[in-house]
PDB file of C-alpha atoms and ligand atoms in Angstrom:
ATOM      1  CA  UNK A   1       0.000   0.000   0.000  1.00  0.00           C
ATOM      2  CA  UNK A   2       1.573   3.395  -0.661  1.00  0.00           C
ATOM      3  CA  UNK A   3      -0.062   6.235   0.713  1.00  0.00           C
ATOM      4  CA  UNK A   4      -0.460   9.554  -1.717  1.00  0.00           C
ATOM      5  CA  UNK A   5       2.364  12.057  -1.719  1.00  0.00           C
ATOM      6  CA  UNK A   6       2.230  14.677   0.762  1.00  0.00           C
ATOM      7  CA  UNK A   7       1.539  17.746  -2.424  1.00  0.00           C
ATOM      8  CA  UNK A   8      -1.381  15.676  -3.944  1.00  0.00           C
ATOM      9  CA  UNK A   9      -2.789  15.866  -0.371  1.00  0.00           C
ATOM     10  CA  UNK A  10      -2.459  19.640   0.471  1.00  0.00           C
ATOM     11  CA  UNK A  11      -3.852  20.038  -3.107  1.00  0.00           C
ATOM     12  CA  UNK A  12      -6.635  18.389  -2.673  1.00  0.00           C
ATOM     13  CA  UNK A  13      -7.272  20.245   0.939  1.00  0.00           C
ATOM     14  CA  UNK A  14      -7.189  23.706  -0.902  1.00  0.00           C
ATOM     15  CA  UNK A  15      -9.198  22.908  -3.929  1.00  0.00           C
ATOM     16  CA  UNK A  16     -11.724  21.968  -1.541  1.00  0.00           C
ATOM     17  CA  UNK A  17     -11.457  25.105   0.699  1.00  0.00           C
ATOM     18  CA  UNK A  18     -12.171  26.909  -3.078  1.00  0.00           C
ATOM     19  CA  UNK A  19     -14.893  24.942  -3.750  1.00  0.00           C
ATOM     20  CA  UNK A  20     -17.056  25.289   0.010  1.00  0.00           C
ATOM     21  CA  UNK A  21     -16.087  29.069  -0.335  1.00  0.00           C
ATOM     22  CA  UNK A  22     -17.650  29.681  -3.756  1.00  0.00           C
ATOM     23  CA  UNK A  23     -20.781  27.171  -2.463  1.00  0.00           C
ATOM     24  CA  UNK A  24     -21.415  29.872   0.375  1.00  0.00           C
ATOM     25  CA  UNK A  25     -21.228  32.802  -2.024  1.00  0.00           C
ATOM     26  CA  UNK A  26     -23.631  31.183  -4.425  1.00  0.00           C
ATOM     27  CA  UNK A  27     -25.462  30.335  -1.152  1.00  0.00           C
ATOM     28  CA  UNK A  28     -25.703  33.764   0.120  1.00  0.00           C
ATOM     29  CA  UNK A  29     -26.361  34.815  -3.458  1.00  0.00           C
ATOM     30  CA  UNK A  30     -29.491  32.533  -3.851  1.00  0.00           C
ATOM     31  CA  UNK A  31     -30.950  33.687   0.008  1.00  0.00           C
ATOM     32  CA  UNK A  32     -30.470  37.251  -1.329  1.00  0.00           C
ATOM     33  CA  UNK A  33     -32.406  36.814  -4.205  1.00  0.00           C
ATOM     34  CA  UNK A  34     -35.277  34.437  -2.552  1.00  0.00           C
ATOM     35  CA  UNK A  35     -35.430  36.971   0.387  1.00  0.00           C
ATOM     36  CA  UNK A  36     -36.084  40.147  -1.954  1.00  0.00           C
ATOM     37  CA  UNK A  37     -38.863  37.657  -3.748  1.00  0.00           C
ATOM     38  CA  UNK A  38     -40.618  36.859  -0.934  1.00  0.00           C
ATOM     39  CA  UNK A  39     -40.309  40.623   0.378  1.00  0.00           C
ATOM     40  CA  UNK A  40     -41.927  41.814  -3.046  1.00  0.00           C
ATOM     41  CA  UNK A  41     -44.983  39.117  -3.195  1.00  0.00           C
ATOM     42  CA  UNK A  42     -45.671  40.363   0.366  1.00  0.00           C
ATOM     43  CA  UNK A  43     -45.638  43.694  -0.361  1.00  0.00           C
ATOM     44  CA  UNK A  44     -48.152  43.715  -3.590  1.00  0.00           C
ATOM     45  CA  UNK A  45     -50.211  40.991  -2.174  1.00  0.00           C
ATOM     46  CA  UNK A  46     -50.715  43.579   0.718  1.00  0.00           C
ATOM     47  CA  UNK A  47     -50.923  46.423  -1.185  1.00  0.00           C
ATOM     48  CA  UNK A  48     -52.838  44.881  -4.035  1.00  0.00           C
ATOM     49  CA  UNK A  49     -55.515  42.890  -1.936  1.00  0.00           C
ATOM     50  CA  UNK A  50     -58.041  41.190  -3.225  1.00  0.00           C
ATOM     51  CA  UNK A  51     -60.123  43.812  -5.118  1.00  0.00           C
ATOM     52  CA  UNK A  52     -60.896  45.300  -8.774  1.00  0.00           C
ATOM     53  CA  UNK A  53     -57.792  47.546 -10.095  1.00  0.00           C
ATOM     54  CA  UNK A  54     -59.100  50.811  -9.591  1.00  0.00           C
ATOM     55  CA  UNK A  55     -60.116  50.009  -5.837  1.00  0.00           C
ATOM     56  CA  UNK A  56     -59.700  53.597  -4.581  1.00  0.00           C
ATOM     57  CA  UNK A  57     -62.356  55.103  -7.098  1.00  0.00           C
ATOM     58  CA  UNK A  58     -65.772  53.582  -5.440  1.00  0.00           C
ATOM     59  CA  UNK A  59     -69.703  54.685  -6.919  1.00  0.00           C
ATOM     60  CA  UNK A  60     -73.044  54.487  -5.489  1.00  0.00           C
ATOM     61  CA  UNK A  61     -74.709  51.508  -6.468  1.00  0.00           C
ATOM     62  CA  UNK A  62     -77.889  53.057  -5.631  1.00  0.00           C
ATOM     63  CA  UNK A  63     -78.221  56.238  -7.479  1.00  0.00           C
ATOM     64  CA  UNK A  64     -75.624  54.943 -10.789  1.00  0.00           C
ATOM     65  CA  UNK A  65     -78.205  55.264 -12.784  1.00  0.00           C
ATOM     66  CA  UNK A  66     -79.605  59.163 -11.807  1.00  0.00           C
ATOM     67  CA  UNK A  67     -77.122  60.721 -11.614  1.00  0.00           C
ATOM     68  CA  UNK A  68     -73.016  60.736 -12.476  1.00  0.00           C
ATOM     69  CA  UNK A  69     -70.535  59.511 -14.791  1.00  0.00           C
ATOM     70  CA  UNK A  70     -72.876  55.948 -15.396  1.00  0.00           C
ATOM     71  CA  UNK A  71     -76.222  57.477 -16.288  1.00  0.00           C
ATOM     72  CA  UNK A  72     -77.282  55.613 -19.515  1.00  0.00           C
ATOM     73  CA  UNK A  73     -76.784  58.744 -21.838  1.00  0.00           C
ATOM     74  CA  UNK A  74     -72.937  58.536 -20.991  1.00  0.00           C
ATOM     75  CA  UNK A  75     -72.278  54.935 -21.419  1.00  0.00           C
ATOM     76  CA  UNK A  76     -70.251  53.793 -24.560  1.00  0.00           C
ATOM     77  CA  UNK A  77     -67.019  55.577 -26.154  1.00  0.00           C
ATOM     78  CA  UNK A  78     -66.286  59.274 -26.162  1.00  0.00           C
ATOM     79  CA  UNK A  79     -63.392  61.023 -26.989  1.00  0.00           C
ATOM     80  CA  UNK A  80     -62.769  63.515 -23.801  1.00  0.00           C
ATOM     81  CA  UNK A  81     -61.501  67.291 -24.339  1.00  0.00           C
ATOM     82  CA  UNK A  82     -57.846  65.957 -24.084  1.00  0.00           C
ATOM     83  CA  UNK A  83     -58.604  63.516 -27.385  1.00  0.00           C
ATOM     84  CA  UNK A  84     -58.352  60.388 -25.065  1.00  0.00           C
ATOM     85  CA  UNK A  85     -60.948  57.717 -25.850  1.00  0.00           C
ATOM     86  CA  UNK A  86     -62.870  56.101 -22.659  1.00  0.00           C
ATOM     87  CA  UNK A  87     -65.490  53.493 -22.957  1.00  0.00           C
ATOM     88  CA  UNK A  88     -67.887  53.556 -19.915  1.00  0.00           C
ATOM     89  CA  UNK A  89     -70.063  50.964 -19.495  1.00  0.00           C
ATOM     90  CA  UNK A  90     -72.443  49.009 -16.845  1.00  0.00           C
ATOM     91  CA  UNK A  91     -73.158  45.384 -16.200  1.00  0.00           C
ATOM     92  CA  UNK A  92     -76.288  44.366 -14.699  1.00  0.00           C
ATOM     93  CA  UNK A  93     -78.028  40.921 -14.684  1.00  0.00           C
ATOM     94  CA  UNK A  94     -77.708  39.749 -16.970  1.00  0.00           C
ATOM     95  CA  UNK A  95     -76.253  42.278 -20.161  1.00  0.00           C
ATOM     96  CA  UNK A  96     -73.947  44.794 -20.533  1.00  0.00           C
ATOM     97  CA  UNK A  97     -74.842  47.948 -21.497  1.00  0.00           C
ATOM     98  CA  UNK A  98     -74.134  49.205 -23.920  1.00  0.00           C
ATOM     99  CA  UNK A  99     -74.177  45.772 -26.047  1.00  0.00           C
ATOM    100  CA  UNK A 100     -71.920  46.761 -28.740  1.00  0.00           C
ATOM    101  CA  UNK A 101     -68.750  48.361 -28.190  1.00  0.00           C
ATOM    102  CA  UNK A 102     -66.853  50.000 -30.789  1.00  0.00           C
ATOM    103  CA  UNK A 103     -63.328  51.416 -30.362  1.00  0.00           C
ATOM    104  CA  UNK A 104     -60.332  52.973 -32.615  1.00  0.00           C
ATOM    105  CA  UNK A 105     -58.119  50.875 -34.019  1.00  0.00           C
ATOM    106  CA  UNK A 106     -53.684  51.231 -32.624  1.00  0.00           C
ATOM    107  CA  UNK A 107     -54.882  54.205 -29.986  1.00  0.00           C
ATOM    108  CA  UNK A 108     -55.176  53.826 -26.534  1.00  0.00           C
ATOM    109  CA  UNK A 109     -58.663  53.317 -24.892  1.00  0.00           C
ATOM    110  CA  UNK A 110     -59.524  53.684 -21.275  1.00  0.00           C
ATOM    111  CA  UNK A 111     -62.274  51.422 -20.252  1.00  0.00           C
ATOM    112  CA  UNK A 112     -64.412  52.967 -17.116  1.00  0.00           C
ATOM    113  CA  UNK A 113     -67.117  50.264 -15.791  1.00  0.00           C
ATOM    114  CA  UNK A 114     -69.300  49.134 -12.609  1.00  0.00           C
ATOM    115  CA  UNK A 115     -72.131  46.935 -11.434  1.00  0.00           C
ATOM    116  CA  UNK A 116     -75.371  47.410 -10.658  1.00  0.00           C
ATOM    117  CA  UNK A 117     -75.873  44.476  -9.079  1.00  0.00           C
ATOM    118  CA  UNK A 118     -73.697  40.807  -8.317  1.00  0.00           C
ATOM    119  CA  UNK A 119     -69.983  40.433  -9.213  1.00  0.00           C
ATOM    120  CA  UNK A 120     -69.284  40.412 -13.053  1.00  0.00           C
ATOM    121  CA  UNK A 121     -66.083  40.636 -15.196  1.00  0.00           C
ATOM    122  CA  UNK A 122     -65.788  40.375 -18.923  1.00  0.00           C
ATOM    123  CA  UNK A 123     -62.547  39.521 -21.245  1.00  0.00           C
ATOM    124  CA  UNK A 124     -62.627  40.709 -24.887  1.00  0.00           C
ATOM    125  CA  UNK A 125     -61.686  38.318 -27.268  1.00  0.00           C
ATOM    126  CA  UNK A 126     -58.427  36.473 -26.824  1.00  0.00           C
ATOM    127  CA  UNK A 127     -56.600  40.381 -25.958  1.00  0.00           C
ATOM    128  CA  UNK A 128     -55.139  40.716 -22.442  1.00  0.00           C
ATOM    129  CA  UNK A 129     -58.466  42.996 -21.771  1.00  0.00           C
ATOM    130  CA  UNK A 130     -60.161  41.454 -18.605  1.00  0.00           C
ATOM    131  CA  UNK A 131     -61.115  43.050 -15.244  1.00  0.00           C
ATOM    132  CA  UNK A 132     -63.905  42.191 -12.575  1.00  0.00           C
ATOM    133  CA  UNK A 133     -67.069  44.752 -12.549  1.00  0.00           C
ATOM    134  CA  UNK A 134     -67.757  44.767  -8.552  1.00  0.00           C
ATOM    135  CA  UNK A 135     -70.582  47.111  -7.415  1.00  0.00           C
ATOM    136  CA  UNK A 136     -69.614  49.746  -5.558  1.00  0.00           C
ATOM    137  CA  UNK A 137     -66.553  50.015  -7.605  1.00  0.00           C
ATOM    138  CA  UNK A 138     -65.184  51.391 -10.827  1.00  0.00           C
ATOM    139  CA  UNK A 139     -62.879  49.125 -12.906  1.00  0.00           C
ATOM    140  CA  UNK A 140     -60.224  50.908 -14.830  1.00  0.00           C
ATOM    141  CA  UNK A 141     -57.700  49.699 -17.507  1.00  0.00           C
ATOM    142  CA  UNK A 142     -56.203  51.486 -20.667  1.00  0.00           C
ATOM    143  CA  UNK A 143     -55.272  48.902 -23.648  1.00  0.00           C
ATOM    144  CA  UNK A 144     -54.874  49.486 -27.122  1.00  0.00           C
ATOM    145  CA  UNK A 145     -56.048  47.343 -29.701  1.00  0.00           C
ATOM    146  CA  UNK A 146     -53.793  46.739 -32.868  1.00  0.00           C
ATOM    147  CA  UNK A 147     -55.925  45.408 -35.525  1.00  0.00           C
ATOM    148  CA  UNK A 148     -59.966  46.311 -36.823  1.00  0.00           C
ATOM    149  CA  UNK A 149     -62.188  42.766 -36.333  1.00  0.00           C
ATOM    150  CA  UNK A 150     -65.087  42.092 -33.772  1.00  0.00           C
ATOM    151  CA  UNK A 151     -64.878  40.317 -30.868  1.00  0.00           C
ATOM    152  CA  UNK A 152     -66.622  38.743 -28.064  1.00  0.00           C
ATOM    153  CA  UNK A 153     -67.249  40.100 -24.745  1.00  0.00           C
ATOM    154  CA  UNK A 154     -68.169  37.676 -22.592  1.00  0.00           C
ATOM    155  CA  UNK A 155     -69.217  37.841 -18.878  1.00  0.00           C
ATOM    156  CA  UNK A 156     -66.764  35.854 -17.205  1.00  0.00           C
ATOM    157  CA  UNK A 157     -67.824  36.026 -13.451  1.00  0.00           C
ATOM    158  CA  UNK A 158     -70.734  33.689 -12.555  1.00  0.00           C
ATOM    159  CA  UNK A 159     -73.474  36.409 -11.641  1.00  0.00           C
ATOM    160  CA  UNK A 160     -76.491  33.674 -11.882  1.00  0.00           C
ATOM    161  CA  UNK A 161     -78.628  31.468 -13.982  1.00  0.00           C
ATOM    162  CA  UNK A 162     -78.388  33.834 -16.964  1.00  0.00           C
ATOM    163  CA  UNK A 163     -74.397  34.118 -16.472  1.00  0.00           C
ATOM    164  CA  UNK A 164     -73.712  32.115 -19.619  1.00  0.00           C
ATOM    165  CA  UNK A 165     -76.033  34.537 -22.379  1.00  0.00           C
ATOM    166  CA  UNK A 166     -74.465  37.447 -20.748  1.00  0.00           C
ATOM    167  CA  UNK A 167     -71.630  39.265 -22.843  1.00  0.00           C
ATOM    168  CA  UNK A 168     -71.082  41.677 -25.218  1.00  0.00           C
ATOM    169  CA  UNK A 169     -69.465  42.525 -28.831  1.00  0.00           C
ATOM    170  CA  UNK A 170     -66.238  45.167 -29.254  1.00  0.00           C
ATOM    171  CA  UNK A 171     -66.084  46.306 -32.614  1.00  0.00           C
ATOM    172  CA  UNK A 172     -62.700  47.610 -33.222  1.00  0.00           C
ATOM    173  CA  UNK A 173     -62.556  49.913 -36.327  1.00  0.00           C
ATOM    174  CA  UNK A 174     -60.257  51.752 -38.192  1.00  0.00           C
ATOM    175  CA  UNK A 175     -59.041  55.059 -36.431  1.00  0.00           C
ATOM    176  CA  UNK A 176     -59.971  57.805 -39.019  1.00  0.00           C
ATOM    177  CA  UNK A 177     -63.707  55.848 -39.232  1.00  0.00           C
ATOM    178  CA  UNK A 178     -64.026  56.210 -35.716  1.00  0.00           C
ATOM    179  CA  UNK A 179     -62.750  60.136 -35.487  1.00  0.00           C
ATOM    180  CA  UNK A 180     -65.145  61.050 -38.323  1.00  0.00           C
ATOM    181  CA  UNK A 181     -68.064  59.818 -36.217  1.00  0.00           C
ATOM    182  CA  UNK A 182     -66.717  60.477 -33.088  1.00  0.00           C
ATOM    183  CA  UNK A 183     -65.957  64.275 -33.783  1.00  0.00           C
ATOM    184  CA  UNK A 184     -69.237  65.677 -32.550  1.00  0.00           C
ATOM    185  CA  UNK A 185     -68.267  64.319 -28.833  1.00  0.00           C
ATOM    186  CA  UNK A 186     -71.438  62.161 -29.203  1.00  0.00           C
ATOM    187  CA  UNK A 187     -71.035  58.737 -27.350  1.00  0.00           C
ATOM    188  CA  UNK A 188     -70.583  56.553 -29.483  1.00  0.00           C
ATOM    189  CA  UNK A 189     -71.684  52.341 -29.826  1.00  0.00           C
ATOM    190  CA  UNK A 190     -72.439  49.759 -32.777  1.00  0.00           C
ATOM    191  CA  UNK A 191     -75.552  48.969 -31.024  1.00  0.00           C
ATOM    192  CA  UNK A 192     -78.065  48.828 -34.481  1.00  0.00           C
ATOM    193  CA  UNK A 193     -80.699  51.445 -33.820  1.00  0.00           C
TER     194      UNK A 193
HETATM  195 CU1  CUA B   1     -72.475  38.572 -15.431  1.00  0.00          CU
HETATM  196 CU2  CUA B   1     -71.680  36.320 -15.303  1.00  0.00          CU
END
């Protein structure tokens, strides 16, 4: 039996040192990185919470439709004084209103809606567009969409037995179309009348 020279030995000591030394670095490295996760998912789950994405801006549920920004002759799209386009609209059991959306074509669009009623939500189409309608509340996002085309709106909270005929059409059309019509800062919609 002969034993390894003393050199290999110390070698192999040192190489080993190297090795635990840049395993607690990466270590360290990896806690670092999992701590500031974990700090972050705390922090927007907290300030997040569980409610629609405009939670500050609330509405009365009982007077939506007297008086205010949801009163029926102000729902659908209308280019404001600042040429931004909003679509306000309501859902109620079980429709939206207005039923036909239309919207410009590559420019942004705010959409502005509440309940009247239960818990709905609607997604257009297969776009990222998709927020909860809770009463009480107003639901705000801002999306743009690229190309003209019709899609579907559908409900897609169950509010009751009439949950699955409840939903909506977008019409998306070409930007000068909608200007030309929209230039009178009438509200517009593709509902047929
Ligand atoms: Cu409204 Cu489901």
């Amino acid at each position: 039996m002969s034993s390894p020279a003393p050199s290999t030995l110390a070698n192999g000591g040192r190489a080993q040192a190297i090795a635990l030394a840049a395993e607690r670095r990466w270590a360290l490295a990896v806690g670092i990185v999992i701590a500031l996760l974990v700090v972050m998912m705390i922090v927007t789950g907290l300030h997040w919470a569980a409610m629609p994405p405009s939670r500050v801006e609330t509405v009365d549920v009982k007077t939506l439709h007297l008086a205010g920004e949801f009163v029926e002759g102000n729902l659908g799209t209308a280019i404001g004084s600042d040429g931004k386009v909003t679509v306000r609209l309501v859902a109620q059991q079980y429709s939206f209103e207005p039923q036909c959306v239309v919207v410009p074509a590559g420019m942004p669009v705010t959409f502005r809606g509440t309940s009247t009623d239960a818990i709905h939500g609607f997604v257009i189409g297969t776009t990222n567009a998709n927020t909860m309608l809770v009463p009480g509340f107003v639901a705000t996002f801002t999306t743009t969409f690229q190309q003209p085309g019709e899609h579907l709106m559908p409900c897609h909270e169950y509010c009751g037995t009439g949950h699955e005929a409840m939903w909506a059409r977008v019409r998306v059309v070409p930007a000068a179309d909608f200007l030309a019509k929209a230039r009178n800062g009438e509200r517009q919609s593709c509902v047929p009348r």
